[in-house]
Amino acid sequence: MPREILKKYFGYDAFRPLQEEVITAIYEGRDCLVIMPTGSGKSLCYQIPAIGLPGTAIVVSPLISLMKDQVDALRTAGVKAAYLNSSLEYAEQRRVENDFLDGKLDLLYVSPEKISAANGFGFFHRVKINLFAIDEAHCISTWGHDFRPDYKTLQGIKEKFPGIPVIALTATADRVTRRDIAQLLRLQEPAQFIASFDRPNIYLEARPGQQRIPQIISFIENRPNEAGIIYCLSKKSTEQLAIKLRKRGIKAEHYHAGMNPEDRSKVQEAFLKDEISVVCATVAFGMGIDKSNVRWVIHYNMPKNIEGYYQEIGRSGRDGLPAHALLFYSYADIRVWREIISEIENREFAEIQRNKLERMMQFAEAVSCRRRILLTYFNEDKAENCGHCDICKNPPRHIDGTLIAQKALSAVYRLKESVGLNMLIDVLRGSQRRDIFLNNYHLIKTYGKGKDLSFEQWRNYLRQLINLGYLEMAPDEKMVLKLTPASNRVLFEKEQVQLVDMQTAREHLAREKAAAKARQKSPRQRARNQLFEHLRELRMKLAREKNVPPYVIFSDASLEEMAAKAPTSLEAFANISGVGEMKLKTYGPVFVQAIEEFIAQTGFKPDPPTAEPIVAPLCEPKKSSAEITLELYQQGLSLHEIAEKRGFVPATIFAHFVQLIQNGEHIDTSDLISEEETQKIIAAQEQLQASKLKELFEHFDEKIPYEKLRLALALKERRESVGS
Ligand code: ADP
Ligand code: ZN
């Protein structure tokens, strides 16, 4: 049954990891604690039981903007959902309340303050509730990074609704918060589901933060029309960066907490609706971003810890298609964070923050698989390198860095440990800076001895020497470089030093350019992209008409599949992942028509199908899926044989049979339903005057599946029409 709902409403064929397990636990009436990373599909875990179980589900969600999008998405899929929060006009609110009280809703989204409002719980008592889903459940914990006082009301939920399952969901990994959630919500022996934090579709990359702007520009120009977020540390840099990008013709805007709410929501809306493709933002941007087709996230500055970094990159690739996370890091960022941490009064807390920063730096400067480092950080063991990060793709070369180290350390020694990183490099490279001559640095023995390396290379090597403990930066003395006991071993005991040859900004730029060439696709690839663009525009037009974000209509993943398979019949269209019954009905015809037109204009041929051919020959009248089932039935195949042959679940064929009977076809149903059962259902329907299947379903204590109910009613209709 959950699987049928998955197909019927959401158009997906298979569950993602843990979804089915969570759903089963909810059907068993258990409280659940669900910890899954962003984008892993948490919402379906409660949406499916909400649809399948009798009664209405209450979903508590802290973000008003997100609530609307989620409800829009559900409605587009044909699910009866609504929301109540402070943004609604009075009349609208009354309408939703009435629908709820009339039992017309499968899901009601509410903001926490709506529950705090005096009679919140009382209101819910007037209707059969099948479950409470608490989204972003970490908001209840003062330990979490986003405590919301309104969530406190939820503490009474189990007491007020004993026996109704409460599902707490969050992407927060940290253990204290997890425990807190279960305790505060008073969950009873909750079933715990903790998914892997791995997001294998996100490519991980880090680069030193030099020449960021040209790198970012070519990165974006290599990805036309792709949506992305650039996180910056300061409000000002978000603004400046956006200006620079716009000058290059990139549709970019900035977003930060200093803007007024209207401007902020304008930017957010435009981004959600694919009207702008890039947002340069501080971390204030993102909590309310449910956009599934963010293709990349760039960190213009290094975040202060891995939790933040991971959450931010997690906003990309929610649709499961490839995404790219590019981190820039520089010593300047680290210095900013250190300063901020040094102002923290609570020493213990400051120490924790310092350690977290340290781990973040190690990640940024890593010379081994980045995904392994990340997952280790989240206490997950990954035994193999991922093959999908910059380190795995271009393993750094180890070089003998002894001479480099000797030159650098000896210069530090001769400069009497009195200069910072930049001056040291300038001296090594023999710069003509005026202050070098003023200070007589040009007279020391190592002056100009490092000309063979670029400024950036030197910076990389020096950073490594610092990390390896051969040099120290004195934070209390304006970051002047100091020698350490280990430096003496290099200077006086000929200790060998291994360094890693890092890629320079120039090399990264060159690589980006080469990637642009490589992206120049084969003609068919280009045609496919063209069809994708064509469908994207159609989606945009429809989204505008309905005033919803485009991904609510179809995800990028669905569009990709459409562009690859180019379905020209509704039946083929129904096989696209993400096309449920409602979307097939609403959008199938326009999309199929657009594809047909595209084929007619361009002679485009879809990718050869991988399984049985799904595109019917154009000259034949197109058959519906049910008609194909009928043909097979008439050839003598049973329901199960048809299901097997067509690769469908039996329920789908069952549904075809019902449809065929409704269409007046003759189908022998004696194997599917007994006469006794048929009579029982018909009698109940007449007695209840039930207009909705759900009422019948509940009448029979949910023991008779919907399809059977439908079948009985179809038989009734047939009998009535033939007058028997
Ligand atoms: P989360 O709440 O965990 O961040 P969502 O529930 O928003 O994630 O799901 C992320 C995306 O994955 C959505 O576009 C959703 O439609 C899609 N999705 C969820 N479950 C499946 C599935 N079983 N098969 C395909 N796509 C899925
Ligand atoms: Zn890797």
PDB file of N, CA, C and O in Angstrom, residues 561 564-565 607-614:
ATOM      1  N   GLU A 561      15.095  12.914 -17.336  1.00  0.00           N
ATOM      2  CA  GLU A 561      14.632  11.628 -17.842  1.00  0.00           C
ATOM      3  C   GLU A 561      13.728  11.827 -19.062  1.00  0.00           C
ATOM      4  O   GLU A 561      13.803  11.068 -20.025  1.00  0.00           O
ATOM      5  N   ALA A 564      15.835  12.469 -22.003  1.00  0.00           N
ATOM      6  CA  ALA A 564      16.548  11.283 -22.477  1.00  0.00           C
ATOM      7  C   ALA A 564      15.610  10.331 -23.207  1.00  0.00           C
ATOM      8  O   ALA A 564      15.941   9.783 -24.245  1.00  0.00           O
ATOM      9  N   LYS A 565      14.410  10.152 -22.664  1.00  0.00           N
ATOM     10  CA  LYS A 565      13.515   9.143 -23.229  1.00  0.00           C
ATOM     11  C   LYS A 565      12.518   9.718 -24.220  1.00  0.00           C
ATOM     12  O   LYS A 565      11.905   8.962 -24.978  1.00  0.00           O
ATOM     13  N   ASP A 607      17.194   8.616 -26.461  1.00  0.00           N
ATOM     14  CA  ASP A 607      18.163   7.569 -26.122  1.00  0.00           C
ATOM     15  C   ASP A 607      17.503   6.215 -26.312  1.00  0.00           C
ATOM     16  O   ASP A 607      16.324   6.052 -26.021  1.00  0.00           O
ATOM     17  N   PRO A 608      18.280   5.235 -26.792  1.00  0.00           N
ATOM     18  CA  PRO A 608      17.675   3.914 -26.923  1.00  0.00           C
ATOM     19  C   PRO A 608      17.208   3.429 -25.554  1.00  0.00           C
ATOM     20  O   PRO A 608      17.930   3.574 -24.567  1.00  0.00           O
ATOM     21  N   PRO A 609      16.016   2.906 -25.498  1.00  0.00           N
ATOM     22  CA  PRO A 609      15.490   2.477 -24.199  1.00  0.00           C
ATOM     23  C   PRO A 609      16.312   1.332 -23.629  1.00  0.00           C
ATOM     24  O   PRO A 609      16.858   0.519 -24.377  1.00  0.00           O
ATOM     25  N   THR A 610      16.387   1.306 -22.324  1.00  0.00           N
ATOM     26  CA  THR A 610      17.193   0.272 -21.688  1.00  0.00           C
ATOM     27  C   THR A 610      16.388  -1.002 -21.493  1.00  0.00           C
ATOM     28  O   THR A 610      16.901  -2.091 -21.663  1.00  0.00           O
ATOM     29  N   ALA A 611      15.102  -0.854 -21.153  1.00  0.00           N
ATOM     30  CA  ALA A 611      14.287  -2.047 -20.962  1.00  0.00           C
ATOM     31  C   ALA A 611      13.448  -2.259 -22.208  1.00  0.00           C
ATOM     32  O   ALA A 611      13.887  -1.985 -23.315  1.00  0.00           O
ATOM     33  N   GLU A 612      12.240  -2.722 -22.055  1.00  0.00           N
ATOM     34  CA  GLU A 612      11.391  -2.918 -23.223  1.00  0.00           C
ATOM     35  C   GLU A 612      11.023  -1.556 -23.815  1.00  0.00           C
ATOM     36  O   GLU A 612      10.972  -0.562 -23.107  1.00  0.00           O
ATOM     37  N   PRO A 613      10.800  -1.527 -25.135  1.00  0.00           N
ATOM     38  CA  PRO A 613      10.527  -0.225 -25.739  1.00  0.00           C
ATOM     39  C   PRO A 613       9.286   0.399 -25.121  1.00  0.00           C
ATOM     40  O   PRO A 613       8.272  -0.271 -24.926  1.00  0.00           O
ATOM     41  N   ILE A 614       9.413   1.669 -24.772  1.00  0.00           N
ATOM     42  CA  ILE A 614       8.264   2.307 -24.150  1.00  0.00           C
ATOM     43  C   ILE A 614       7.585   3.274 -25.112  1.00  0.00           C
ATOM     44  O   ILE A 614       6.489   3.704 -24.877  1.00  0.00           O
TER      45      ILE A 614
END
